[in-house]
mmCIF file of C-alpha atoms in Angstrom:
data_model
loop_
_atom_site.group_PDB
_atom_site.id
_atom_site.type_symbol
_atom_site.label_atom_id
_atom_site.label_comp_id
_atom_site.label_asym_id
_atom_site.label_seq_id
_atom_site.Cartn_x
_atom_site.Cartn_y
_atom_site.Cartn_z
ATOM 1 C CA MET S 219 -42.898 77.566 -65.343
ATOM 2 C CA ILE S 220 -46.579 76.600 -65.657
ATOM 3 C CA LYS S 221 -47.503 77.740 -69.153
ATOM 4 C CA TYR S 222 -50.871 79.365 -69.687
ATOM 5 C CA LEU S 223 -51.487 76.897 -72.513
ATOM 6 C CA ASP S 224 -48.969 74.199 -73.409
ATOM 7 C CA LEU S 225 -49.793 73.373 -77.021
ATOM 8 C CA LYS S 226 -46.882 70.977 -77.365
ATOM 9 C CA ARG S 227 -48.097 68.862 -74.455
ATOM 10 C CA ILE S 228 -51.643 68.943 -75.804
ATOM 11 C CA ASN S 229 -50.594 67.781 -79.271
ATOM 12 C CA ASP S 230 -48.004 65.304 -77.992
ATOM 13 C CA ALA S 231 -50.890 63.313 -76.517
ATOM 14 C CA HIS S 232 -51.997 62.491 -80.077
ATOM 15 C CA ALA S 233 -48.635 62.752 -81.843
ATOM 16 C CA ASP S 234 -48.544 59.237 -83.314
ATOM 17 C CA GLU S 235 -52.043 59.499 -84.767
ATOM 18 C CA ILE S 236 -51.331 62.972 -86.110
ATOM 19 C CA ARG S 237 -48.153 61.797 -87.839
ATOM 20 C CA GLN S 238 -50.009 58.884 -89.430
ATOM 21 C CA ALA S 239 -52.768 61.186 -90.656
ATOM 22 C CA MET S 240 -50.279 63.662 -92.101
ATOM 23 C CA GLN S 241 -48.475 60.847 -93.877
ATOM 24 C CA GLN S 242 -51.773 59.619 -95.270
ATOM 25 C CA VAL S 243 -52.559 63.076 -96.660
ATOM 26 C CA LEU S 244 -49.066 63.383 -98.131
ATOM 27 C CA GLU S 245 -49.339 60.044 -99.882
ATOM 28 C CA SER S 246 -52.848 60.732 -101.156
ATOM 29 C CA GLY S 247 -51.662 63.514 -103.456
ATOM 30 C CA TRP S 248 -54.892 65.424 -102.703
ATOM 31 C CA TYR S 249 -54.519 68.476 -100.439
ATOM 32 C CA LEU S 250 -57.695 70.587 -100.736
ATOM 33 C CA LYS S 251 -61.423 69.749 -100.802
ATOM 34 C CA GLY S 252 -60.767 66.029 -100.558
ATOM 35 C CA GLU S 253 -61.821 63.023 -98.537
ATOM 36 C CA MET S 254 -60.293 64.192 -95.251
ATOM 37 C CA THR S 255 -62.257 67.416 -95.337
ATOM 38 C CA ARG S 256 -65.448 65.596 -96.272
ATOM 39 C CA LEU S 257 -65.027 63.160 -93.387
ATOM 40 C CA PHE S 258 -64.328 65.864 -90.824
ATOM 41 C CA GLU S 259 -67.290 67.928 -91.995
ATOM 42 C CA GLU S 260 -69.518 64.860 -91.682
ATOM 43 C CA HIS S 261 -68.206 63.912 -88.241
ATOM 44 C CA TYR S 262 -68.281 67.467 -86.869
ATOM 45 C CA ALA S 263 -71.824 68.083 -88.123
ATOM 46 C CA ASP S 264 -72.914 64.909 -86.370
ATOM 47 C CA TYR S 265 -71.041 65.899 -83.207
ATOM 48 C CA ILE S 266 -72.572 69.390 -83.096
ATOM 49 C CA GLY S 267 -76.026 68.103 -84.038
ATOM 50 C CA CYS S 268 -76.519 69.860 -87.381
ATOM 51 C CA ARG S 269 -77.238 68.603 -90.881
ATOM 52 C CA TYR S 270 -74.427 70.576 -92.507
ATOM 53 C CA CYS S 271 -70.840 71.557 -91.743
ATOM 54 C CA ILE S 272 -68.778 73.591 -94.208
ATOM 55 C CA GLY S 273 -65.054 73.896 -93.556
ATOM 56 C CA CYS S 274 -63.360 77.228 -94.189
ATOM 57 C CA GLY S 275 -60.140 79.114 -93.551
ATOM 58 C CA ASN S 276 -60.718 80.392 -89.997
ATOM 59 C CA GLY S 277 -63.332 81.516 -87.498
ATOM 60 C CA LEU S 278 -63.550 85.108 -88.753
ATOM 61 C CA ASP S 279 -64.177 83.824 -92.273
ATOM 62 C CA ALA S 280 -66.884 81.513 -90.920
ATOM 63 C CA LEU S 281 -68.786 84.440 -89.404
ATOM 64 C CA THR S 282 -68.273 86.605 -92.479
ATOM 65 C CA LEU S 283 -69.434 83.841 -94.812
ATOM 66 C CA ILE S 284 -72.668 83.479 -92.844
ATOM 67 C CA PHE S 285 -73.479 87.169 -93.281
ATOM 68 C CA ARG S 286 -72.408 87.150 -96.929
ATOM 69 C CA ALA S 287 -74.617 84.149 -97.597
ATOM 70 C CA TYR S 288 -77.648 85.742 -95.951
ATOM 71 C CA MET S 289 -77.049 88.865 -98.039
ATOM 72 C CA GLU S 290 -76.881 86.829 -101.248
ATOM 73 C CA MET S 291 -80.099 85.077 -100.191
ATOM 74 C CA GLY S 292 -81.841 88.450 -99.696
ATOM 75 C CA VAL S 293 -82.364 87.910 -95.979
ATOM 76 C CA ILE S 294 -80.042 90.743 -94.891
ATOM 77 C CA GLN S 295 -79.066 93.928 -96.706
ATOM 78 C CA LYS S 296 -76.235 96.419 -96.316
ATOM 79 C CA GLY S 297 -76.936 98.814 -93.487
ATOM 80 C CA ASP S 298 -79.037 96.343 -91.515
ATOM 81 C CA GLU S 299 -78.313 96.011 -87.817
ATOM 82 C CA VAL S 300 -76.853 93.039 -85.950
ATOM 83 C CA ILE S 301 -76.984 92.943 -82.155
ATOM 84 C CA VAL S 302 -73.719 91.687 -80.639
ATOM 85 C CA PRO S 303 -72.229 91.584 -77.115
ATOM 86 C CA ALA S 304 -70.089 94.624 -76.304
ATOM 87 C CA ASN S 305 -67.389 92.561 -74.558
ATOM 88 C CA THR S 306 -66.719 90.066 -77.335
ATOM 89 C CA TYR S 307 -63.445 89.440 -79.144
ATOM 90 C CA ILE S 308 -62.992 91.870 -82.029
ATOM 91 C CA ALA S 309 -63.511 89.180 -84.723
ATOM 92 C CA SER S 310 -67.224 88.961 -83.931
ATOM 93 C CA ILE S 311 -67.638 92.634 -84.781
ATOM 94 C CA LEU S 312 -65.214 92.649 -87.719
ATOM 95 C CA SER S 313 -67.392 90.096 -89.502
ATOM 96 C CA ILE S 314 -70.376 92.447 -89.234
ATOM 97 C CA THR S 315 -68.695 95.628 -90.415
ATOM 98 C CA GLU S 316 -66.818 93.813 -93.198
ATOM 99 C CA CYS S 317 -70.186 93.038 -94.778
ATOM 100 C CA GLY S 318 -71.431 96.620 -94.544
ATOM 101 C CA LEU S 319 -73.748 95.820 -91.641
ATOM 102 C CA THR S 320 -74.177 97.843 -88.466
ATOM 103 C CA PRO S 321 -73.180 96.358 -85.105
ATOM 104 C CA VAL S 322 -75.358 97.263 -82.141
ATOM 105 C CA LEU S 323 -73.429 96.654 -78.933
ATOM 106 C CA VAL S 324 -75.238 95.276 -75.882
ATOM 107 C CA GLU S 325 -73.721 94.932 -72.421
ATOM 108 C CA PRO S 326 -73.016 91.528 -70.867
ATOM 109 C CA SER S 327 -74.102 90.257 -67.466
ATOM 110 C CA ILE S 328 -71.354 90.678 -64.879
ATOM 111 C CA ASP S 329 -72.313 87.261 -63.460
ATOM 112 C CA THR S 330 -71.884 85.255 -66.653
ATOM 113 C CA PHE S 331 -69.864 87.537 -68.997
ATOM 114 C CA GLN S 332 -72.446 86.612 -71.671
ATOM 115 C CA ILE S 333 -74.800 89.042 -73.414
ATOM 116 C CA ASP S 334 -77.473 90.268 -70.968
ATOM 117 C CA ASP S 335 -80.754 88.947 -72.347
ATOM 118 C CA SER S 336 -82.699 91.561 -70.340
ATOM 119 C CA LEU S 337 -81.134 94.340 -72.464
ATOM 120 C CA ILE S 338 -81.526 92.817 -75.921
ATOM 121 C CA GLU S 339 -85.136 93.704 -76.700
ATOM 122 C CA SER S 340 -84.597 97.427 -76.057
ATOM 123 C CA ALA S 341 -81.824 97.351 -78.685
ATOM 124 C CA VAL S 342 -84.103 95.990 -81.428
ATOM 125 C CA THR S 343 -85.119 98.510 -84.124
ATOM 126 C CA PRO S 344 -86.931 98.177 -87.455
ATOM 127 C CA ARG S 345 -83.481 97.685 -89.061
ATOM 128 C CA THR S 346 -82.454 94.783 -86.817
ATOM 129 C CA ARG S 347 -82.108 91.554 -88.774
ATOM 130 C CA ALA S 348 -79.907 89.327 -86.623
ATOM 131 C CA LEU S 349 -78.619 88.657 -83.145
ATOM 132 C CA MET S 350 -75.133 87.229 -82.676
ATOM 133 C CA ILE S 351 -74.503 85.448 -79.405
ATOM 134 C CA VAL S 352 -70.910 84.679 -78.486
ATOM 135 C CA HIS S 353 -70.271 81.692 -76.225
ATOM 136 C CA LEU S 354 -67.437 83.613 -74.628
ATOM 137 C CA TYR S 355 -64.801 81.784 -72.564
ATOM 138 C CA GLY S 356 -66.484 78.440 -73.369
ATOM 139 C CA ARG S 357 -69.805 79.153 -71.652
ATOM 140 C CA CYS S 358 -73.196 78.906 -73.366
ATOM 141 C CA ALA S 359 -74.715 82.330 -74.031
ATOM 142 C CA TYR S 360 -78.100 81.050 -75.186
ATOM 143 C CA THR S 361 -81.188 81.482 -73.028
ATOM 144 C CA GLU S 362 -84.852 80.737 -73.662
ATOM 145 C CA LYS S 363 -85.505 84.473 -73.571
ATOM 146 C CA ILE S 364 -83.050 84.984 -76.435
ATOM 147 C CA GLY S 365 -84.903 82.353 -78.452
ATOM 148 C CA MET S 366 -88.236 84.075 -77.769
ATOM 149 C CA ILE S 367 -86.872 87.498 -78.780
ATOM 150 C CA CYS S 368 -85.561 86.114 -82.073
ATOM 151 C CA GLN S 369 -88.904 84.472 -82.749
ATOM 152 C CA LYS S 370 -90.896 87.603 -81.819
ATOM 153 C CA TYR S 371 -88.878 89.932 -84.067
ATOM 154 C CA LYS S 372 -88.012 87.348 -86.744
ATOM 155 C CA LEU S 373 -84.273 87.734 -86.156
ATOM 156 C CA LYS S 374 -81.650 85.330 -87.408
ATOM 157 C CA LEU S 375 -79.775 83.855 -84.454
ATOM 158 C CA ILE S 376 -76.083 83.470 -85.257
ATOM 159 C CA GLU S 377 -73.713 81.759 -82.847
ATOM 160 C CA ASP S 378 -70.055 82.603 -82.511
ATOM 161 C CA ASN S 379 -68.920 79.230 -81.195
ATOM 162 C CA ALA S 380 -65.198 79.887 -81.573
ATOM 163 C CA GLN S 381 -64.538 79.267 -77.860
ATOM 164 C CA ALA S 382 -67.103 76.625 -76.910
ATOM 165 C CA HIS S 383 -66.545 73.419 -78.864
ATOM 166 C CA GLY S 384 -68.493 70.659 -77.139
ATOM 167 C CA CYS S 385 -70.405 72.896 -74.735
ATOM 168 C CA TYR S 386 -73.949 71.847 -73.896
ATOM 169 C CA ALA S 387 -76.948 74.127 -73.420
ATOM 170 C CA PRO S 388 -79.587 72.753 -71.019
ATOM 171 C CA MET S 389 -83.033 72.945 -72.549
ATOM 172 C CA ASP S 390 -84.761 72.888 -69.154
ATOM 173 C CA ASN S 391 -84.136 74.054 -65.613
ATOM 174 C CA GLY S 392 -82.385 70.904 -64.448
ATOM 175 C CA LYS S 393 -78.690 70.742 -63.706
ATOM 176 C CA TRP S 394 -76.872 68.086 -65.690
ATOM 177 C CA ILE S 395 -73.468 66.623 -64.891
ATOM 178 C CA MET S 396 -71.216 64.223 -66.806
ATOM 179 C CA ASP S 397 -70.623 60.974 -64.905
ATOM 180 C CA ASN S 398 -68.493 58.216 -66.454
ATOM 181 C CA GLY S 399 -69.405 59.245 -69.974
ATOM 182 C CA GLN S 400 -73.164 59.558 -69.321
ATOM 183 C CA TRP S 401 -75.272 62.575 -68.482
ATOM 184 C CA THR S 402 -76.976 62.464 -65.085
ATOM 185 C CA MET S 403 -79.425 64.781 -63.349
ATOM 186 C CA ASP S 404 -78.217 66.305 -60.081
ATOM 187 C CA ASN S 405 -80.739 64.069 -58.301
ATOM 188 C CA GLY S 406 -78.799 61.022 -59.522
ATOM 189 C CA GLN S 407 -81.381 59.893 -62.081
ATOM 190 C CA ARG S 408 -79.522 58.606 -65.124
ATOM 191 C CA THR S 409 -80.642 59.594 -68.597
ATOM 192 C CA MET S 410 -81.098 57.375 -71.631
ATOM 193 C CA ASP S 411 -78.259 56.566 -74.025
ATOM 194 C CA HIS S 412 -77.885 60.116 -75.294
ATOM 195 C CA SER S 413 -77.886 63.490 -73.584
ATOM 196 C CA PRO S 414 -81.162 65.430 -73.752
ATOM 197 C CA LEU S 415 -79.064 68.551 -74.203
ATOM 198 C CA ARG S 416 -78.025 70.340 -77.369
ATOM 199 C CA ARG S 417 -74.544 71.558 -78.109
ATOM 200 C CA THR S 418 -73.672 75.138 -78.825
ATOM 201 C CA GLY S 419 -73.351 75.490 -82.573
ATOM 202 C CA SER S 420 -76.760 73.877 -83.123
ATOM 203 C CA LEU S 421 -78.958 76.342 -81.228
ATOM 204 C CA GLY S 422 -79.437 79.078 -83.818
ATOM 205 C CA ASP S 423 -79.863 79.465 -87.559
ATOM 206 C CA ALA S 424 -76.121 79.209 -88.191
ATOM 207 C CA ALA S 425 -72.918 79.009 -86.190
ATOM 208 C CA ALA S 426 -69.274 79.848 -86.781
ATOM 209 C CA HIS S 427 -66.439 77.766 -85.342
ATOM 210 C CA SER S 428 -62.730 78.533 -85.055
ATOM 211 C CA PHE S 429 -60.084 75.812 -84.889
ATOM 212 C CA TYR S 430 -57.191 78.147 -84.093
ATOM 213 C CA PRO S 431 -54.466 76.036 -82.406
ATOM 214 C CA GLY S 432 -55.263 77.316 -78.908
ATOM 215 C CA LYS S 433 -58.949 76.384 -79.010
ATOM 216 C CA ASN S 434 -60.397 73.346 -77.213
ATOM 217 C CA LEU S 435 -60.509 71.706 -80.638
ATOM 218 C CA GLY S 436 -57.441 73.175 -82.289
ATOM 219 C CA ALA S 437 -55.728 72.562 -85.620
ATOM 220 C CA LEU S 438 -52.011 72.985 -86.315
ATOM 221 C CA GLY S 439 -52.763 76.195 -88.156
ATOM 222 C CA ASP S 440 -55.818 78.242 -89.063
ATOM 223 C CA ALA S 441 -59.127 76.549 -89.837
ATOM 224 C CA GLY S 442 -62.818 77.179 -89.268
ATOM 225 C CA ALA S 443 -66.299 75.927 -90.090
ATOM 226 C CA VAL S 444 -69.949 76.889 -90.396
ATOM 227 C CA THR S 445 -72.699 74.616 -89.072
ATOM 228 C CA THR S 446 -76.386 74.948 -89.940
ATOM 229 C CA ASN S 447 -79.553 73.013 -90.705
ATOM 230 C CA ASP S 448 -80.421 75.357 -93.592
ATOM 231 C CA GLN S 449 -79.580 73.663 -96.898
ATOM 232 C CA GLU S 450 -79.662 76.860 -98.967
ATOM 233 C CA LEU S 451 -77.424 78.660 -96.510
ATOM 234 C CA ALA S 452 -74.981 75.739 -96.460
ATOM 235 C CA ARG S 453 -74.748 75.673 -100.247
ATOM 236 C CA THR S 454 -74.295 79.446 -100.450
ATOM 237 C CA VAL S 455 -71.603 79.486 -97.752
ATOM 238 C CA ALA S 456 -69.734 76.662 -99.497
ATOM 239 C CA SER S 457 -69.912 78.471 -102.823
ATOM 240 C CA ILE S 458 -68.831 81.894 -101.554
ATOM 241 C CA GLY S 459 -65.886 80.318 -99.713
ATOM 242 C CA ASN S 460 -64.778 78.662 -102.958
ATOM 243 C CA TYR S 461 -64.409 81.844 -105.034
ATOM 244 C CA GLY S 462 -68.205 81.977 -105.461
ATOM 245 C CA SER S 463 -68.174 78.752 -107.440
ATOM 246 C CA SER S 464 -70.604 75.861 -107.107
ATOM 247 C CA ARG S 465 -68.879 73.935 -109.913
ATOM 248 C CA LYS S 466 -65.504 74.395 -111.532
ATOM 249 C CA TYR S 467 -65.065 77.674 -113.410
ATOM 250 C CA VAL S 468 -68.724 78.666 -112.906
ATOM 251 C CA PHE S 469 -69.090 81.588 -110.480
ATOM 252 C CA ASP S 470 -72.496 82.459 -109.044
ATOM 253 C CA PHE S 471 -71.241 84.954 -106.460
ATOM 254 C CA VAL S 472 -68.393 87.395 -105.954
ATOM 255 C CA GLY S 473 -66.642 84.957 -103.656
ATOM 256 C CA ARG S 474 -63.427 84.563 -101.730
ATOM 257 C CA ASN S 475 -60.864 81.859 -101.077
ATOM 258 C CA SER S 476 -61.591 80.366 -97.657
ATOM 259 C CA ARG S 477 -61.096 76.618 -97.515
ATOM 260 C CA MET S 478 -59.966 74.117 -94.923
ATOM 261 C CA ASP S 479 -56.979 72.120 -96.159
ATOM 262 C CA GLU S 480 -56.734 68.339 -95.951
ATOM 263 C CA LEU S 481 -53.975 68.337 -93.328
ATOM 264 C CA GLN S 482 -55.984 70.422 -90.869
ATOM 265 C CA ALA S 483 -59.112 68.368 -91.507
ATOM 266 C CA ALA S 484 -57.265 65.115 -90.836
ATOM 267 C CA ILE S 485 -55.750 66.453 -87.606
ATOM 268 C CA LEU S 486 -59.065 67.864 -86.388
ATOM 269 C CA ASP S 487 -60.837 64.592 -87.104
ATOM 270 C CA ILE S 488 -58.383 62.800 -84.792
ATOM 271 C CA LYS S 489 -58.654 65.345 -81.994
ATOM 272 C CA LEU S 490 -62.454 65.420 -82.230
ATOM 273 C CA LYS S 491 -62.537 61.873 -80.816
ATOM 274 C CA TYR S 492 -60.931 63.127 -77.601
ATOM 275 C CA LEU S 493 -62.741 66.455 -77.263
ATOM 276 C CA ASP S 494 -65.356 65.408 -74.709
ATOM 277 C CA LYS S 495 -62.728 63.738 -72.519
ATOM 278 C CA ASP S 496 -60.451 66.772 -72.764
ATOM 279 C CA ASN S 497 -63.327 69.114 -71.936
ATOM 280 C CA GLN S 498 -64.192 67.031 -68.900
ATOM 281 C CA ARG S 499 -60.631 67.396 -67.633
ATOM 282 C CA ARG S 500 -60.947 71.162 -68.042
ATOM 283 C CA ARG S 501 -64.179 71.057 -66.027
ATOM 284 C CA ASP S 502 -62.492 69.022 -63.307
ATOM 285 C CA ILE S 503 -59.712 71.604 -63.020
ATOM 286 C CA ALA S 504 -62.226 74.459 -63.003
ATOM 287 C CA HIS S 505 -64.278 72.795 -60.283
ATOM 288 C CA TYR S 506 -61.126 72.389 -58.189
ATOM 289 C CA TYR S 507 -60.417 76.103 -58.591
ATOM 290 C CA LEU S 508 -64.001 76.992 -57.699
ATOM 291 C CA SER S 509 -63.928 74.948 -54.518
ATOM 292 C CA HIS S 510 -60.375 75.752 -53.377
ATOM 293 C CA ILE S 511 -59.711 79.390 -54.290
ATOM 294 C CA HIS S 512 -60.905 81.717 -51.553
ATOM 295 C CA HIS S 513 -59.623 85.271 -51.713
ATOM 296 C CA PRO S 514 -61.581 88.434 -50.886
ATOM 297 C CA ASP S 515 -60.067 90.376 -53.782
ATOM 298 C CA ILE S 516 -60.659 87.702 -56.445
ATOM 299 C CA THR S 517 -64.046 87.013 -58.036
ATOM 300 C CA LEU S 518 -64.414 83.570 -59.596
ATOM 301 C CA PRO S 519 -66.783 82.706 -62.457
ATOM 302 C CA THR S 520 -70.107 81.193 -61.439
ATOM 303 C CA ASP S 521 -70.223 77.427 -61.882
ATOM 304 C CA SER S 522 -71.781 76.348 -65.148
ATOM 305 C CA SER S 523 -71.719 73.780 -67.922
ATOM 306 C CA SER S 524 -68.845 75.702 -69.533
ATOM 307 C CA VAL S 525 -66.078 73.832 -71.343
ATOM 308 C CA TYR S 526 -63.661 76.385 -69.841
ATOM 309 C CA HIS S 527 -61.772 77.399 -72.940
ATOM 310 C CA ILE S 528 -60.811 80.226 -70.607
ATOM 311 C CA PHE S 529 -61.053 80.353 -66.806
ATOM 312 C CA PRO S 530 -61.585 84.076 -66.108
ATOM 313 C CA LEU S 531 -61.020 85.775 -62.768
ATOM 314 C CA LEU S 532 -61.947 89.334 -61.877
ATOM 315 C CA CYS S 533 -59.597 91.317 -59.673
ATOM 316 C CA GLU S 534 -59.334 95.076 -59.155
ATOM 317 C CA LYS S 535 -55.597 94.541 -58.667
ATOM 318 C CA ARG S 536 -55.386 92.540 -61.906
ATOM 319 C CA ASP S 537 -52.007 93.844 -63.051
ATOM 320 C CA GLU S 538 -50.436 93.225 -59.650
ATOM 321 C CA LEU S 539 -51.953 89.737 -59.538
ATOM 322 C CA GLN S 540 -50.575 88.932 -62.987
ATOM 323 C CA GLN S 541 -47.122 90.197 -61.967
ATOM 324 C CA TYR S 542 -47.236 88.109 -58.763
ATOM 325 C CA LEU S 543 -48.185 84.904 -60.615
ATOM 326 C CA GLU S 544 -45.543 85.475 -63.283
ATOM 327 C CA ALA S 545 -42.884 85.975 -60.598
ATOM 328 C CA ASN S 546 -43.965 82.650 -59.098
ATOM 329 C CA GLY S 547 -43.772 80.741 -62.374
ATOM 330 C CA VAL S 548 -47.375 80.875 -63.592
ATOM 331 C CA GLN S 549 -48.228 82.343 -66.988
ATOM 332 C CA THR S 550 -51.559 84.133 -67.418
ATOM 333 C CA GLN S 551 -53.341 86.071 -70.140
ATOM 334 C CA ILE S 552 -55.879 88.891 -70.312
ATOM 335 C CA HIS S 553 -59.017 88.347 -72.386
ATOM 336 C CA TYR S 554 -59.146 91.134 -73.408
ATOM 337 C CA PRO S 555 -57.222 94.276 -72.296
ATOM 338 C CA ILE S 556 -59.066 96.758 -74.569
ATOM 339 C CA PRO S 557 -62.811 96.435 -75.323
ATOM 340 C CA PRO S 558 -63.968 96.755 -78.953
ATOM 341 C CA HIS S 559 -65.565 100.194 -78.431
ATOM 342 C CA LYS S 560 -62.207 101.585 -77.253
ATOM 343 C CA GLN S 561 -60.201 100.230 -80.177
ATOM 344 C CA LYS S 562 -58.682 102.643 -82.695
ATOM 345 C CA CYS S 563 -60.282 100.795 -85.606
ATOM 346 C CA TYR S 564 -63.730 101.811 -84.301
ATOM 347 C CA ARG S 565 -62.986 105.440 -83.430
ATOM 348 C CA GLU S 566 -66.646 106.391 -83.725
ATOM 349 C CA TRP S 567 -67.348 104.352 -80.570
ATOM 350 C CA ASN S 568 -64.423 105.592 -78.483
ATOM 351 C CA THR S 569 -66.553 108.012 -76.465
ATOM 352 C CA CYS S 570 -69.294 105.439 -75.809
ATOM 353 C CA SER S 571 -69.748 104.131 -72.297
ATOM 354 C CA PHE S 572 -70.268 100.442 -71.544
ATOM 355 C CA PRO S 573 -69.390 100.268 -67.834
ATOM 356 C CA ILE S 574 -69.886 96.530 -67.323
ATOM 357 C CA THR S 575 -67.819 95.706 -70.402
ATOM 358 C CA GLU S 576 -65.134 98.127 -69.271
ATOM 359 C CA ARG S 577 -65.045 96.608 -65.789
ATOM 360 C CA ILE S 578 -64.548 93.137 -67.256
ATOM 361 C CA HIS S 579 -61.776 94.319 -69.554
ATOM 362 C CA ASP S 580 -60.081 96.223 -66.717
ATOM 363 C CA GLN S 581 -60.237 93.347 -64.213
ATOM 364 C CA GLU S 582 -60.201 90.065 -66.151
ATOM 365 C CA LEU S 583 -57.278 87.664 -65.781
ATOM 366 C CA SER S 584 -57.190 84.156 -67.293
ATOM 367 C CA ILE S 585 -55.344 81.456 -65.364
ATOM 368 C CA PRO S 586 -54.110 78.103 -66.769
ATOM 369 C CA CYS S 587 -56.925 75.583 -67.240
ATOM 370 C CA HIS S 588 -56.275 72.903 -69.841
ATOM 371 C CA GLN S 589 -56.363 69.133 -70.099
ATOM 372 C CA THR S 590 -52.633 68.417 -69.721
ATOM 373 C CA MET S 591 -52.200 70.206 -66.400
ATOM 374 C CA THR S 592 -51.063 67.952 -63.583
ATOM 375 C CA LYS S 593 -52.711 67.772 -60.169
ATOM 376 C CA LYS S 594 -49.643 69.404 -58.647
ATOM 377 C CA GLU S 595 -49.794 72.321 -61.108
ATOM 378 C CA VAL S 596 -53.487 72.923 -60.453
ATOM 379 C CA GLU S 597 -52.946 72.856 -56.694
ATOM 380 C CA LEU S 598 -50.007 75.272 -56.983
ATOM 381 C CA VAL S 599 -52.040 77.802 -58.998
ATOM 382 C CA ALA S 600 -54.876 77.706 -56.448
ATOM 383 C CA ASP S 601 -52.470 78.001 -53.523
ATOM 384 C CA LEU S 602 -50.675 80.987 -55.054
ATOM 385 C CA LEU S 603 -53.968 82.782 -55.638
ATOM 386 C CA ASN S 604 -55.031 82.217 -52.043
ATOM 387 C CA HIS S 605 -51.785 83.767 -50.780
ATOM 388 C CA PHE S 606 -51.828 86.813 -53.055
ATOM 389 C CA SER S 607 -51.208 90.117 -51.325
ATOM 390 C CA LYS S 608 -49.607 93.404 -52.256
ATOM 391 C CA GLU S 609 -46.660 92.508 -50.049
ATOM 392 C CA SER S 610 -46.104 89.274 -51.990
ATOM 393 C CA ILE S 611 -45.277 91.107 -55.238
ATOM 394 C CA PRO S 612 -41.519 91.327 -55.900
ATOM 395 C CA GLN S 613 -40.313 94.935 -55.921
#
């Protein structure tokens, strides 16, 4: 069986270092808000390209803390509107409604699965205060047009970077590729020591990150973080996530308990060192799929600088394709079977129509694409997809 995501294999690659780090935390006698967390926050902020990183309990908390902080700062008020992609994972929207804000759903592009920047401006009203972009499936959602819209209407740009750790966003029209650890233009001209690109998580006013175990940078439990260059926002987020306290037993805000523990911080700090290499392996697998899968009923994602947290296919016969792959020893997943506007928790949207979102949710199938896959496994997945037919499904 080729697992969709083999977390044991992924973590086994760093098992010795992880054990040493866990032992170090155990022996330190300090398990929350200690040196391990401080080091990871420092290293991750530097990696993302932001001045501040604040660890928290999970990715949903990270998004919620951003909105709570902006509300405490007087930037956003209850009832204000936040534009968000209609096809995102439910957590993006939960963070908005939890804070008493109003989500405004905007359709994605069928080509990229990211929010369609040509539809955003028509969704802006006098009550709009923020735009949340979601780097869904590991692909950058930011465009220059999005930046111009936020500037024109003075909107806060919030990134949901839960699925795109390490992803780069080109700041020009050139195509950049990673070659032996250095970034190179497609014309072969090598850059200077550092990439001229910026990572997702540093493109807006604030970004939320999830370190759920299955993410490209995954903990061994729940963990999350906020990154930003705004000092006041960073301080407010840190305080609200620590019961509203900036110093012991002094509470400035009605806060919550959302903190990254020392064990998760230590493990994430180890895995961060390997993230770019692991992401490159994911890209290599994705590029193999893109160049070797040829089936008239299967639509592949367009090539991009994605870190391929998810490799999504579209197929009108999605359920049959999933059954066929399962019968041939390949696990798959659907991201996601029911769109947010059709969920019971948002009944008021159930009659709304978002046809592009609905097509994606009806046809999307995610195939295995992770750094521990072998060449033989990758080739088998591609070969099975090429030979898919209705007759090949076991009856």
